[in-house]
Amino acid sequence: MAHLGNCILATQPRDTSEGLQLNFQQPPRVPPAHQNISDTMTVLPKLATGLDVNVRFTGVSDFEYTPECIVFDLLNIPLYHGWLVDPQSPEQVQAVGKLSYNQLVEKIITCKQSSDSSLVSEGLVAEQFLESTASQLTFHGLCELTARAREGELGVFFRNNHFSTMIKHKGHLYLLVTDQGFLQEEGVVWESLHSVDGDSCFCDTEFHLSHAPGKDGATAGPPEHRLQQRQVDQDFMVALSLQQDPASVLSDLELARQLQQEEYQQHHPHPHPTPPQPAQASGRAAGERRQRPRPDLDCALL
């Protein structure tokens, strides 16, 4: 925070004629530059616990003007969100309008208590919009966000009361991974932002697709660890094939059992070759095993 304070002080114009105009929704009265610096220094300590921003549903850069927004403006850091109303839904557009989130919540409460049926209906439409977009990212918002962000631009993405570092690389959006669980995963640096349902993939510092956490470390580990990781990869591929092609359940189950038997034989080699088993009279093929797959494989298949 001390470093940010020094950066903000460095932006203060030496000549007052230069001015430093803010443009966050063009508030009715824009304070002078020196007042912006003072307000920002007051806001900086809040960075330790979080800032108060209030989105508007009309654009990816639209926020209600608050002193907290001055921090981003003075540092020339774009602040984005993706919680937009779909223009193809005229009822939602009319119900939400140009209101901010806080204003919309107040409108919903007022409309639901009204005796006017049209206001009650409009309040229900607005409430349904908030409930259906609880992830605070809509498909229209994601499209607008991708189009608005500039190539190679570093910005801040606000969603679900969290701020994430965002960059656009080769036309795709990525968020910087800061979760504590990935602290030791050097190959996990960026997370793609290409869907509204949380379906994403991890990339390294060069934006190359990264393997699952722990996989890179397994390749450099002992042979037993590599063998275990190979089995996990095989189990995952079997589960993925089951998900993509339900009709191949039986054949994939047999493949899983065969992989399990191969692993068992590698860990427990027979001292003598096993004599061939006679063909069985039942409908099951000769030599077919009835052993149960590993519990973790069962979970993967489910």
PDB file of C-alpha atoms in Angstrom:
ATOM      1  CA  MET A   1       0.000   0.000   0.000  1.00  0.00           C
ATOM      2  CA  ALA A   2       2.951   2.314   0.629  1.00  0.00           C
ATOM      3  CA  HIS A   3       4.156   1.668  -2.912  1.00  0.00           C
ATOM      4  CA  LEU A   4       0.694   2.418  -4.317  1.00  0.00           C
ATOM      5  CA  GLY A   5       0.614   5.632  -2.299  1.00  0.00           C
ATOM      6  CA  ASN A   6       3.912   6.729  -3.801  1.00  0.00           C
ATOM      7  CA  CYS A   7       2.638   5.927  -7.304  1.00  0.00           C
ATOM      8  CA  ILE A   8      -0.505   7.991  -6.734  1.00  0.00           C
ATOM      9  CA  LEU A   9       1.488  10.942  -5.377  1.00  0.00           C
ATOM     10  CA  ALA A  10       3.673  10.770  -8.481  1.00  0.00           C
ATOM     11  CA  THR A  11       0.604  11.261 -10.672  1.00  0.00           C
ATOM     12  CA  GLN A  12      -0.277  14.606  -9.076  1.00  0.00           C
ATOM     13  CA  PRO A  13       0.170  17.298 -11.748  1.00  0.00           C
ATOM     14  CA  ARG A  14       2.774  19.920 -10.967  1.00  0.00           C
ATOM     15  CA  ASP A  15       0.866  22.551 -12.892  1.00  0.00           C
ATOM     16  CA  THR A  16      -2.707  22.986 -11.674  1.00  0.00           C
ATOM     17  CA  SER A  17      -3.720  24.001 -15.185  1.00  0.00           C
ATOM     18  CA  GLU A  18      -3.130  20.456 -16.338  1.00  0.00           C
ATOM     19  CA  GLY A  19      -6.054  19.230 -14.259  1.00  0.00           C
ATOM     20  CA  LEU A  20      -6.882  15.626 -13.628  1.00  0.00           C
ATOM     21  CA  GLN A  21     -10.424  14.894 -14.721  1.00  0.00           C
ATOM     22  CA  LEU A  22     -12.192  11.726 -13.694  1.00  0.00           C
ATOM     23  CA  ASN A  23     -14.783  10.040 -15.838  1.00  0.00           C
ATOM     24  CA  PHE A  24     -16.567   7.414 -13.768  1.00  0.00           C
ATOM     25  CA  GLN A  25     -20.135   7.783 -14.972  1.00  0.00           C
ATOM     26  CA  GLN A  26     -19.518  11.539 -15.100  1.00  0.00           C
ATOM     27  CA  PRO A  27     -20.635  12.430 -11.570  1.00  0.00           C
ATOM     28  CA  PRO A  28     -22.527  15.739 -11.152  1.00  0.00           C
ATOM     29  CA  ARG A  29     -19.510  17.434  -9.635  1.00  0.00           C
ATOM     30  CA  VAL A  30     -15.970  16.251 -10.294  1.00  0.00           C
ATOM     31  CA  PRO A  31     -13.684  17.183  -7.381  1.00  0.00           C
ATOM     32  CA  PRO A  32     -10.396  18.974  -8.115  1.00  0.00           C
ATOM     33  CA  ALA A  33      -7.196  17.012  -8.542  1.00  0.00           C
ATOM     34  CA  HIS A  34      -5.759  17.748  -5.095  1.00  0.00           C
ATOM     35  CA  GLN A  35      -9.012  16.593  -3.514  1.00  0.00           C
ATOM     36  CA  ASN A  36      -8.779  13.340  -5.496  1.00  0.00           C
ATOM     37  CA  ILE A  37      -5.321  12.703  -4.069  1.00  0.00           C
ATOM     38  CA  SER A  38      -6.542  13.332  -0.549  1.00  0.00           C
ATOM     39  CA  ASP A  39      -9.591  11.085  -0.954  1.00  0.00           C
ATOM     40  CA  THR A  40      -7.441   8.332  -2.418  1.00  0.00           C
ATOM     41  CA  MET A  41      -5.040   8.398   0.516  1.00  0.00           C
ATOM     42  CA  THR A  42      -8.056   7.927   2.758  1.00  0.00           C
ATOM     43  CA  VAL A  43      -9.256   4.961   0.713  1.00  0.00           C
ATOM     44  CA  LEU A  44      -5.884   3.168   0.473  1.00  0.00           C
ATOM     45  CA  PRO A  45      -6.072   1.500   3.927  1.00  0.00           C
ATOM     46  CA  LYS A  46      -9.289  -0.210   2.812  1.00  0.00           C
ATOM     47  CA  LEU A  47      -7.270  -2.258   0.324  1.00  0.00           C
ATOM     48  CA  ALA A  48      -6.370  -4.573   3.197  1.00  0.00           C
ATOM     49  CA  THR A  49     -10.015  -5.576   3.670  1.00  0.00           C
ATOM     50  CA  GLY A  50     -11.737  -4.726   0.378  1.00  0.00           C
ATOM     51  CA  LEU A  51     -13.201  -1.856  -1.583  1.00  0.00           C
ATOM     52  CA  ASP A  52     -16.829  -0.853  -1.979  1.00  0.00           C
ATOM     53  CA  VAL A  53     -17.836  -0.721  -5.631  1.00  0.00           C
ATOM     54  CA  ASN A  54     -21.350  -0.761  -7.050  1.00  0.00           C
ATOM     55  CA  VAL A  55     -21.836  -2.066 -10.582  1.00  0.00           C
ATOM     56  CA  ARG A  56     -24.258  -0.783 -13.168  1.00  0.00           C
ATOM     57  CA  PHE A  57     -25.728  -3.292 -15.597  1.00  0.00           C
ATOM     58  CA  THR A  58     -25.344  -1.128 -18.704  1.00  0.00           C
ATOM     59  CA  GLY A  59     -21.646  -1.612 -19.542  1.00  0.00           C
ATOM     60  CA  VAL A  60     -18.556  -3.540 -18.518  1.00  0.00           C
ATOM     61  CA  SER A  61     -16.888  -0.332 -17.289  1.00  0.00           C
ATOM     62  CA  ASP A  62     -19.984   1.175 -15.673  1.00  0.00           C
ATOM     63  CA  PHE A  63     -19.770   1.611 -11.899  1.00  0.00           C
ATOM     64  CA  GLU A  64     -21.490   4.002  -9.552  1.00  0.00           C
ATOM     65  CA  TYR A  65     -19.126   6.831  -8.717  1.00  0.00           C
ATOM     66  CA  THR A  66     -17.573   6.268  -5.300  1.00  0.00           C
ATOM     67  CA  PRO A  67     -14.296   7.503  -3.757  1.00  0.00           C
ATOM     68  CA  GLU A  68     -12.962   3.947  -4.143  1.00  0.00           C
ATOM     69  CA  CYS A  69     -13.076   4.299  -7.917  1.00  0.00           C
ATOM     70  CA  ILE A  70     -10.562   7.134  -7.779  1.00  0.00           C
ATOM     71  CA  VAL A  71      -7.796   4.640  -6.960  1.00  0.00           C
ATOM     72  CA  PHE A  72      -8.210   2.864 -10.286  1.00  0.00           C
ATOM     73  CA  ASP A  73      -8.536   6.123 -12.197  1.00  0.00           C
ATOM     74  CA  LEU A  74      -5.439   7.771 -10.766  1.00  0.00           C
ATOM     75  CA  LEU A  75      -3.357   4.653 -11.403  1.00  0.00           C
ATOM     76  CA  ASN A  76      -4.796   4.362 -14.926  1.00  0.00           C
ATOM     77  CA  ILE A  77      -5.979   0.797 -14.260  1.00  0.00           C
ATOM     78  CA  PRO A  78      -9.225  -0.192 -16.030  1.00  0.00           C
ATOM     79  CA  LEU A  79     -11.888  -1.731 -13.803  1.00  0.00           C
ATOM     80  CA  TYR A  80     -14.268  -4.189 -15.486  1.00  0.00           C
ATOM     81  CA  HIS A  81     -17.210  -6.420 -14.682  1.00  0.00           C
ATOM     82  CA  GLY A  82     -19.372  -8.713 -16.801  1.00  0.00           C
ATOM     83  CA  TRP A  83     -22.782  -8.431 -15.134  1.00  0.00           C
ATOM     84  CA  LEU A  84     -24.824  -6.993 -17.995  1.00  0.00           C
ATOM     85  CA  VAL A  85     -28.453  -7.168 -19.047  1.00  0.00           C
ATOM     86  CA  ASP A  86     -29.035  -8.888 -22.369  1.00  0.00           C
ATOM     87  CA  PRO A  87     -30.427  -6.263 -24.796  1.00  0.00           C
ATOM     88  CA  GLN A  88     -32.446  -9.040 -26.423  1.00  0.00           C
ATOM     89  CA  SER A  89     -34.555  -9.246 -23.241  1.00  0.00           C
ATOM     90  CA  PRO A  90     -36.618  -6.032 -23.403  1.00  0.00           C
ATOM     91  CA  GLU A  91     -38.489  -6.808 -20.185  1.00  0.00           C
ATOM     92  CA  GLN A  92     -35.270  -7.071 -18.224  1.00  0.00           C
ATOM     93  CA  VAL A  93     -33.842  -3.991 -19.905  1.00  0.00           C
ATOM     94  CA  GLN A  94     -36.895  -1.983 -18.860  1.00  0.00           C
ATOM     95  CA  ALA A  95     -36.938  -3.387 -15.329  1.00  0.00           C
ATOM     96  CA  VAL A  96     -33.225  -2.866 -14.664  1.00  0.00           C
ATOM     97  CA  GLY A  97     -32.646   0.293 -16.673  1.00  0.00           C
ATOM     98  CA  LYS A  98     -29.536   2.281 -15.736  1.00  0.00           C
ATOM     99  CA  LEU A  99     -29.768   1.478 -12.056  1.00  0.00           C
ATOM    100  CA  SER A 100     -26.858   0.283  -9.986  1.00  0.00           C
ATOM    101  CA  TYR A 101     -27.020  -2.920  -7.993  1.00  0.00           C
ATOM    102  CA  ASN A 102     -27.955  -1.172  -4.751  1.00  0.00           C
ATOM    103  CA  GLN A 103     -30.600   0.906  -6.497  1.00  0.00           C
ATOM    104  CA  LEU A 104     -32.058  -2.163  -8.171  1.00  0.00           C
ATOM    105  CA  VAL A 105     -32.384  -3.990  -4.855  1.00  0.00           C
ATOM    106  CA  GLU A 106     -34.239  -1.006  -3.410  1.00  0.00           C
ATOM    107  CA  LYS A 107     -36.505  -0.904  -6.472  1.00  0.00           C
ATOM    108  CA  ILE A 108     -37.373  -4.584  -6.111  1.00  0.00           C
ATOM    109  CA  ILE A 109     -38.388  -4.095  -2.485  1.00  0.00           C
ATOM    110  CA  THR A 110     -40.511  -1.038  -3.364  1.00  0.00           C
ATOM    111  CA  CYS A 111     -42.184  -2.681  -6.358  1.00  0.00           C
ATOM    112  CA  LYS A 112     -43.110  -5.857  -4.479  1.00  0.00           C
ATOM    113  CA  GLN A 113     -44.845  -3.754  -1.818  1.00  0.00           C
ATOM    114  CA  SER A 114     -46.762  -1.693  -4.378  1.00  0.00           C
ATOM    115  CA  SER A 115     -50.463  -2.085  -5.073  1.00  0.00           C
ATOM    116  CA  ASP A 116     -49.863  -1.442  -8.781  1.00  0.00           C
ATOM    117  CA  SER A 117     -49.758  -4.795 -10.584  1.00  0.00           C
ATOM    118  CA  SER A 118     -47.478  -3.445 -13.315  1.00  0.00           C
ATOM    119  CA  LEU A 119     -44.908  -2.330 -10.737  1.00  0.00           C
ATOM    120  CA  VAL A 120     -45.148  -5.661  -8.962  1.00  0.00           C
ATOM    121  CA  SER A 121     -44.538  -7.447 -12.260  1.00  0.00           C
ATOM    122  CA  GLU A 122     -41.575  -5.230 -13.050  1.00  0.00           C
ATOM    123  CA  GLY A 123     -40.127  -5.913  -9.616  1.00  0.00           C
ATOM    124  CA  LEU A 124     -40.468  -9.653 -10.150  1.00  0.00           C
ATOM    125  CA  VAL A 125     -38.675  -9.395 -13.498  1.00  0.00           C
ATOM    126  CA  ALA A 126     -35.822  -7.511 -11.881  1.00  0.00           C
ATOM    127  CA  GLU A 127     -35.639 -10.035  -9.055  1.00  0.00           C
ATOM    128  CA  GLN A 128     -35.608 -12.909 -11.539  1.00  0.00           C
ATOM    129  CA  PHE A 129     -32.708 -11.239 -13.350  1.00  0.00           C
ATOM    130  CA  LEU A 130     -30.623 -11.089 -10.166  1.00  0.00           C
ATOM    131  CA  GLU A 131     -31.435 -14.693  -9.300  1.00  0.00           C
ATOM    132  CA  SER A 132     -30.680 -16.057 -12.772  1.00  0.00           C
ATOM    133  CA  THR A 133     -27.358 -14.171 -12.914  1.00  0.00           C
ATOM    134  CA  ALA A 134     -26.200 -14.880  -9.371  1.00  0.00           C
ATOM    135  CA  SER A 135     -22.734 -15.698 -10.732  1.00  0.00           C
ATOM    136  CA  GLN A 136     -22.487 -11.982 -11.658  1.00  0.00           C
ATOM    137  CA  LEU A 137     -21.383 -12.835 -15.197  1.00  0.00           C
ATOM    138  CA  THR A 138     -23.702 -13.085 -18.195  1.00  0.00           C
ATOM    139  CA  PHE A 139     -23.038 -14.338 -21.696  1.00  0.00           C
ATOM    140  CA  HIS A 140     -23.660 -10.874 -23.116  1.00  0.00           C
ATOM    141  CA  GLY A 141     -21.342  -9.407 -20.500  1.00  0.00           C
ATOM    142  CA  LEU A 142     -18.588 -11.876 -21.389  1.00  0.00           C
ATOM    143  CA  CYS A 143     -18.889 -10.989 -25.080  1.00  0.00           C
ATOM    144  CA  GLU A 144     -18.777  -7.269 -24.330  1.00  0.00           C
ATOM    145  CA  LEU A 145     -15.858  -7.764 -21.974  1.00  0.00           C
ATOM    146  CA  THR A 146     -13.861  -9.620 -24.617  1.00  0.00           C
ATOM    147  CA  ALA A 147     -14.589  -6.924 -27.182  1.00  0.00           C
ATOM    148  CA  ARG A 148     -13.880  -4.010 -24.831  1.00  0.00           C
ATOM    149  CA  ALA A 149     -10.574  -5.166 -23.338  1.00  0.00           C
ATOM    150  CA  ARG A 150      -7.508  -4.312 -25.381  1.00  0.00           C
ATOM    151  CA  GLU A 151      -4.906  -6.855 -26.434  1.00  0.00           C
ATOM    152  CA  GLY A 152      -2.167  -7.159 -23.818  1.00  0.00           C
ATOM    153  CA  GLU A 153      -3.981  -4.838 -21.431  1.00  0.00           C
ATOM    154  CA  LEU A 154      -3.755  -5.502 -17.713  1.00  0.00           C
ATOM    155  CA  GLY A 155      -6.934  -4.655 -15.835  1.00  0.00           C
ATOM    156  CA  VAL A 156      -8.985  -5.548 -12.786  1.00  0.00           C
ATOM    157  CA  PHE A 157     -12.043  -7.785 -13.077  1.00  0.00           C
ATOM    158  CA  PHE A 158     -14.715  -7.512 -10.377  1.00  0.00           C
ATOM    159  CA  ARG A 159     -17.001 -10.471  -9.713  1.00  0.00           C
ATOM    160  CA  ASN A 160     -18.695 -11.844  -6.599  1.00  0.00           C
ATOM    161  CA  ASN A 161     -17.035  -9.237  -4.381  1.00  0.00           C
ATOM    162  CA  HIS A 162     -13.582 -10.293  -5.571  1.00  0.00           C
ATOM    163  CA  PHE A 163     -11.021  -8.400  -7.611  1.00  0.00           C
ATOM    164  CA  SER A 164      -8.865 -10.362 -10.063  1.00  0.00           C
ATOM    165  CA  THR A 165      -6.008  -9.297 -12.316  1.00  0.00           C
ATOM    166  CA  MET A 166      -7.169  -9.763 -15.921  1.00  0.00           C
ATOM    167  CA  ILE A 167      -5.291  -9.758 -19.220  1.00  0.00           C
ATOM    168  CA  LYS A 168      -6.285 -10.259 -22.837  1.00  0.00           C
ATOM    169  CA  HIS A 169      -3.876 -12.496 -24.752  1.00  0.00           C
ATOM    170  CA  LYS A 170      -4.418 -13.375 -28.408  1.00  0.00           C
ATOM    171  CA  GLY A 171      -8.093 -12.499 -28.177  1.00  0.00           C
ATOM    172  CA  HIS A 172      -8.764 -14.544 -25.020  1.00  0.00           C
ATOM    173  CA  LEU A 173      -9.267 -13.384 -21.449  1.00  0.00           C
ATOM    174  CA  TYR A 174      -7.281 -14.789 -18.530  1.00  0.00           C
ATOM    175  CA  LEU A 175      -7.393 -14.204 -14.775  1.00  0.00           C
ATOM    176  CA  LEU A 176      -4.310 -14.362 -12.579  1.00  0.00           C
ATOM    177  CA  VAL A 177      -4.464 -17.376 -10.248  1.00  0.00           C
ATOM    178  CA  THR A 178      -4.028 -16.251  -6.633  1.00  0.00           C
ATOM    179  CA  ASP A 179      -5.714 -19.092  -4.750  1.00  0.00           C
ATOM    180  CA  GLN A 180      -3.663 -20.389  -1.823  1.00  0.00           C
ATOM    181  CA  GLY A 181      -4.133 -23.965  -3.045  1.00  0.00           C
ATOM    182  CA  PHE A 182      -1.983 -23.274  -6.124  1.00  0.00           C
ATOM    183  CA  LEU A 183       0.886 -21.669  -4.220  1.00  0.00           C
ATOM    184  CA  GLN A 184       3.316 -24.503  -4.986  1.00  0.00           C
ATOM    185  CA  GLU A 185       2.058 -25.125  -8.536  1.00  0.00           C
ATOM    186  CA  GLU A 186       4.542 -23.227 -10.687  1.00  0.00           C
ATOM    187  CA  GLY A 187       2.810 -24.366 -13.883  1.00  0.00           C
ATOM    188  CA  VAL A 188      -0.517 -22.786 -12.880  1.00  0.00           C
ATOM    189  CA  VAL A 189      -0.395 -19.016 -13.433  1.00  0.00           C
ATOM    190  CA  TRP A 190      -3.455 -17.995 -15.459  1.00  0.00           C
ATOM    191  CA  GLU A 191      -7.056 -19.243 -15.561  1.00  0.00           C
ATOM    192  CA  SER A 192      -9.078 -18.797 -18.725  1.00  0.00           C
ATOM    193  CA  LEU A 193     -12.296 -16.774 -18.666  1.00  0.00           C
ATOM    194  CA  HIS A 194     -14.377 -18.083 -21.537  1.00  0.00           C
ATOM    195  CA  SER A 195     -17.644 -19.288 -19.993  1.00  0.00           C
ATOM    196  CA  VAL A 196     -20.165 -18.110 -17.427  1.00  0.00           C
ATOM    197  CA  ASP A 197     -20.591 -21.487 -15.697  1.00  0.00           C
ATOM    198  CA  GLY A 198     -17.073 -21.743 -14.295  1.00  0.00           C
ATOM    199  CA  ASP A 199     -15.733 -24.096 -16.967  1.00  0.00           C
ATOM    200  CA  SER A 200     -12.134 -22.962 -17.325  1.00  0.00           C
ATOM    201  CA  CYS A 201      -8.604 -24.262 -17.828  1.00  0.00           C
ATOM    202  CA  PHE A 202      -5.254 -23.363 -16.302  1.00  0.00           C
ATOM    203  CA  CYS A 203      -2.234 -22.071 -18.197  1.00  0.00           C
ATOM    204  CA  ASP A 204       1.394 -21.408 -17.408  1.00  0.00           C
ATOM    205  CA  THR A 205       3.204 -18.101 -17.637  1.00  0.00           C
ATOM    206  CA  GLU A 206       3.405 -18.426 -21.443  1.00  0.00           C
ATOM    207  CA  PHE A 207      -0.348 -19.109 -21.681  1.00  0.00           C
ATOM    208  CA  HIS A 208       0.258 -22.736 -22.627  1.00  0.00           C
ATOM    209  CA  LEU A 209      -2.276 -25.242 -21.352  1.00  0.00           C
ATOM    210  CA  SER A 210      -1.100 -26.524 -17.994  1.00  0.00           C
ATOM    211  CA  HIS A 211      -1.556 -30.067 -16.697  1.00  0.00           C
ATOM    212  CA  ALA A 212      -3.560 -30.857 -13.631  1.00  0.00           C
ATOM    213  CA  PRO A 213      -1.976 -29.740 -10.337  1.00  0.00           C
ATOM    214  CA  GLY A 214       0.702 -32.168  -9.258  1.00  0.00           C
ATOM    215  CA  LYS A 215       1.159 -33.759 -12.654  1.00  0.00           C
ATOM    216  CA  ASP A 216       4.356 -31.911 -13.505  1.00  0.00           C
ATOM    217  CA  GLY A 217       5.854 -32.880 -10.190  1.00  0.00           C
ATOM    218  CA  ALA A 218       4.920 -36.512 -10.785  1.00  0.00           C
ATOM    219  CA  THR A 219       6.916 -36.715 -13.989  1.00  0.00           C
ATOM    220  CA  ALA A 220      10.060 -35.757 -12.105  1.00  0.00           C
ATOM    221  CA  GLY A 221       9.396 -38.069  -9.151  1.00  0.00           C
ATOM    222  CA  PRO A 222      10.392 -41.669  -8.527  1.00  0.00           C
ATOM    223  CA  PRO A 223       9.246 -44.470 -10.877  1.00  0.00           C
ATOM    224  CA  GLU A 224       6.539 -45.592  -8.449  1.00  0.00           C
ATOM    225  CA  HIS A 225       5.095 -42.089  -8.394  1.00  0.00           C
ATOM    226  CA  ARG A 226       5.191 -41.823 -12.179  1.00  0.00           C
ATOM    227  CA  LEU A 227       3.433 -45.188 -12.488  1.00  0.00           C
ATOM    228  CA  GLN A 228       0.738 -44.056 -10.098  1.00  0.00           C
ATOM    229  CA  GLN A 229       0.271 -40.814 -12.013  1.00  0.00           C
ATOM    230  CA  ARG A 230       0.072 -42.751 -15.292  1.00  0.00           C
ATOM    231  CA  GLN A 231      -2.706 -44.871 -13.817  1.00  0.00           C
ATOM    232  CA  VAL A 232      -4.548 -41.751 -12.693  1.00  0.00           C
ATOM    233  CA  ASP A 233      -4.277 -40.353 -16.215  1.00  0.00           C
ATOM    234  CA  GLN A 234      -5.624 -43.618 -17.665  1.00  0.00           C
ATOM    235  CA  ASP A 235      -8.509 -43.626 -15.203  1.00  0.00           C
ATOM    236  CA  PHE A 236      -9.310 -40.061 -16.137  1.00  0.00           C
ATOM    237  CA  MET A 237      -9.342 -40.878 -19.853  1.00  0.00           C
ATOM    238  CA  VAL A 238     -11.689 -43.808 -19.217  1.00  0.00           C
ATOM    239  CA  ALA A 239     -14.032 -41.608 -17.211  1.00  0.00           C
ATOM    240  CA  LEU A 240     -13.917 -38.941 -19.924  1.00  0.00           C
ATOM    241  CA  SER A 241     -14.759 -41.461 -22.624  1.00  0.00           C
ATOM    242  CA  LEU A 242     -17.699 -42.707 -20.577  1.00  0.00           C
ATOM    243  CA  GLN A 243     -18.976 -39.174 -20.274  1.00  0.00           C
ATOM    244  CA  GLN A 244     -18.652 -38.537 -23.992  1.00  0.00           C
ATOM    245  CA  ASP A 245     -19.974 -41.904 -25.212  1.00  0.00           C
ATOM    246  CA  PRO A 246     -22.428 -43.632 -22.828  1.00  0.00           C
ATOM    247  CA  ALA A 247     -22.910 -46.483 -25.304  1.00  0.00           C
ATOM    248  CA  SER A 248     -19.375 -47.701 -24.675  1.00  0.00           C
ATOM    249  CA  VAL A 249     -19.786 -48.360 -20.965  1.00  0.00           C
ATOM    250  CA  LEU A 250     -19.148 -52.110 -21.094  1.00  0.00           C
ATOM    251  CA  SER A 251     -16.060 -51.933 -23.260  1.00  0.00           C
ATOM    252  CA  ASP A 252     -14.560 -49.138 -21.184  1.00  0.00           C
ATOM    253  CA  LEU A 253     -15.212 -51.056 -17.987  1.00  0.00           C
ATOM    254  CA  GLU A 254     -13.328 -54.008 -19.396  1.00  0.00           C
ATOM    255  CA  LEU A 255     -10.510 -51.658 -20.399  1.00  0.00           C
ATOM    256  CA  ALA A 256     -10.396 -50.238 -16.886  1.00  0.00           C
ATOM    257  CA  ARG A 257     -10.180 -53.708 -15.380  1.00  0.00           C
ATOM    258  CA  GLN A 258      -7.411 -54.635 -17.775  1.00  0.00           C
ATOM    259  CA  LEU A 259      -5.446 -51.517 -16.806  1.00  0.00           C
ATOM    260  CA  GLN A 260      -5.961 -52.381 -13.157  1.00  0.00           C
ATOM    261  CA  GLN A 261      -4.710 -55.934 -13.706  1.00  0.00           C
ATOM    262  CA  GLU A 262      -1.634 -54.684 -15.551  1.00  0.00           C
ATOM    263  CA  GLU A 263      -0.759 -52.410 -12.663  1.00  0.00           C
ATOM    264  CA  TYR A 264      -1.213 -55.288 -10.209  1.00  0.00           C
ATOM    265  CA  GLN A 265       1.087 -57.530 -12.228  1.00  0.00           C
ATOM    266  CA  GLN A 266       3.777 -54.829 -12.344  1.00  0.00           C
ATOM    267  CA  HIS A 267       3.752 -54.546  -8.558  1.00  0.00           C
ATOM    268  CA  HIS A 268       3.310 -58.314  -7.924  1.00  0.00           C
ATOM    269  CA  PRO A 269       5.162 -60.281 -10.652  1.00  0.00           C
ATOM    270  CA  HIS A 270       4.501 -64.032 -10.679  1.00  0.00           C
ATOM    271  CA  PRO A 271       7.590 -66.212 -10.003  1.00  0.00           C
ATOM    272  CA  HIS A 272       6.350 -68.779 -12.483  1.00  0.00           C
ATOM    273  CA  PRO A 273       4.203 -68.441 -15.573  1.00  0.00           C
ATOM    274  CA  THR A 274       0.557 -69.087 -14.889  1.00  0.00           C
ATOM    275  CA  PRO A 275      -0.772 -72.138 -16.752  1.00  0.00           C
ATOM    276  CA  PRO A 276      -3.510 -71.422 -19.269  1.00  0.00           C
ATOM    277  CA  GLN A 277      -7.035 -71.677 -17.930  1.00  0.00           C
ATOM    278  CA  PRO A 278      -9.531 -73.955 -19.666  1.00  0.00           C
ATOM    279  CA  ALA A 279     -12.441 -72.400 -21.443  1.00  0.00           C
ATOM    280  CA  GLN A 280     -15.528 -71.945 -19.295  1.00  0.00           C
ATOM    281  CA  ALA A 281     -18.934 -73.246 -20.172  1.00  0.00           C
ATOM    282  CA  SER A 282     -20.749 -70.126 -19.152  1.00  0.00           C
ATOM    283  CA  GLY A 283     -21.509 -67.228 -21.447  1.00  0.00           C
ATOM    284  CA  ARG A 284     -18.516 -65.306 -20.139  1.00  0.00           C
ATOM    285  CA  ALA A 285     -15.375 -65.324 -22.285  1.00  0.00           C
ATOM    286  CA  ALA A 286     -12.469 -67.495 -21.177  1.00  0.00           C
ATOM    287  CA  GLY A 287     -10.037 -65.780 -18.837  1.00  0.00           C
ATOM    288  CA  GLU A 288     -12.420 -62.904 -18.045  1.00  0.00           C
ATOM    289  CA  ARG A 289     -11.945 -61.614 -14.522  1.00  0.00           C
ATOM    290  CA  ARG A 290     -14.657 -60.643 -12.114  1.00  0.00           C
ATOM    291  CA  GLN A 291     -12.463 -58.499  -9.929  1.00  0.00           C
ATOM    292  CA  ARG A 292     -13.839 -55.180  -8.798  1.00  0.00           C
ATOM    293  CA  PRO A 293     -12.087 -52.025 -10.019  1.00  0.00           C
ATOM    294  CA  ARG A 294     -10.376 -49.745  -7.533  1.00  0.00           C
ATOM    295  CA  PRO A 295     -12.682 -47.507  -5.446  1.00  0.00           C
ATOM    296  CA  ASP A 296     -11.106 -44.358  -6.902  1.00  0.00           C
ATOM    297  CA  LEU A 297     -11.771 -45.688 -10.390  1.00  0.00           C
ATOM    298  CA  ASP A 298     -15.399 -46.294  -9.441  1.00  0.00           C
ATOM    299  CA  CYS A 299     -15.652 -42.653  -8.402  1.00  0.00           C
ATOM    300  CA  ALA A 300     -14.110 -41.536 -11.671  1.00  0.00           C
ATOM    301  CA  LEU A 301     -16.524 -43.665 -13.649  1.00  0.00           C
ATOM    302  CA  LEU A 302     -19.466 -42.281 -11.695  1.00  0.00           C
TER     303      LEU A 302
END
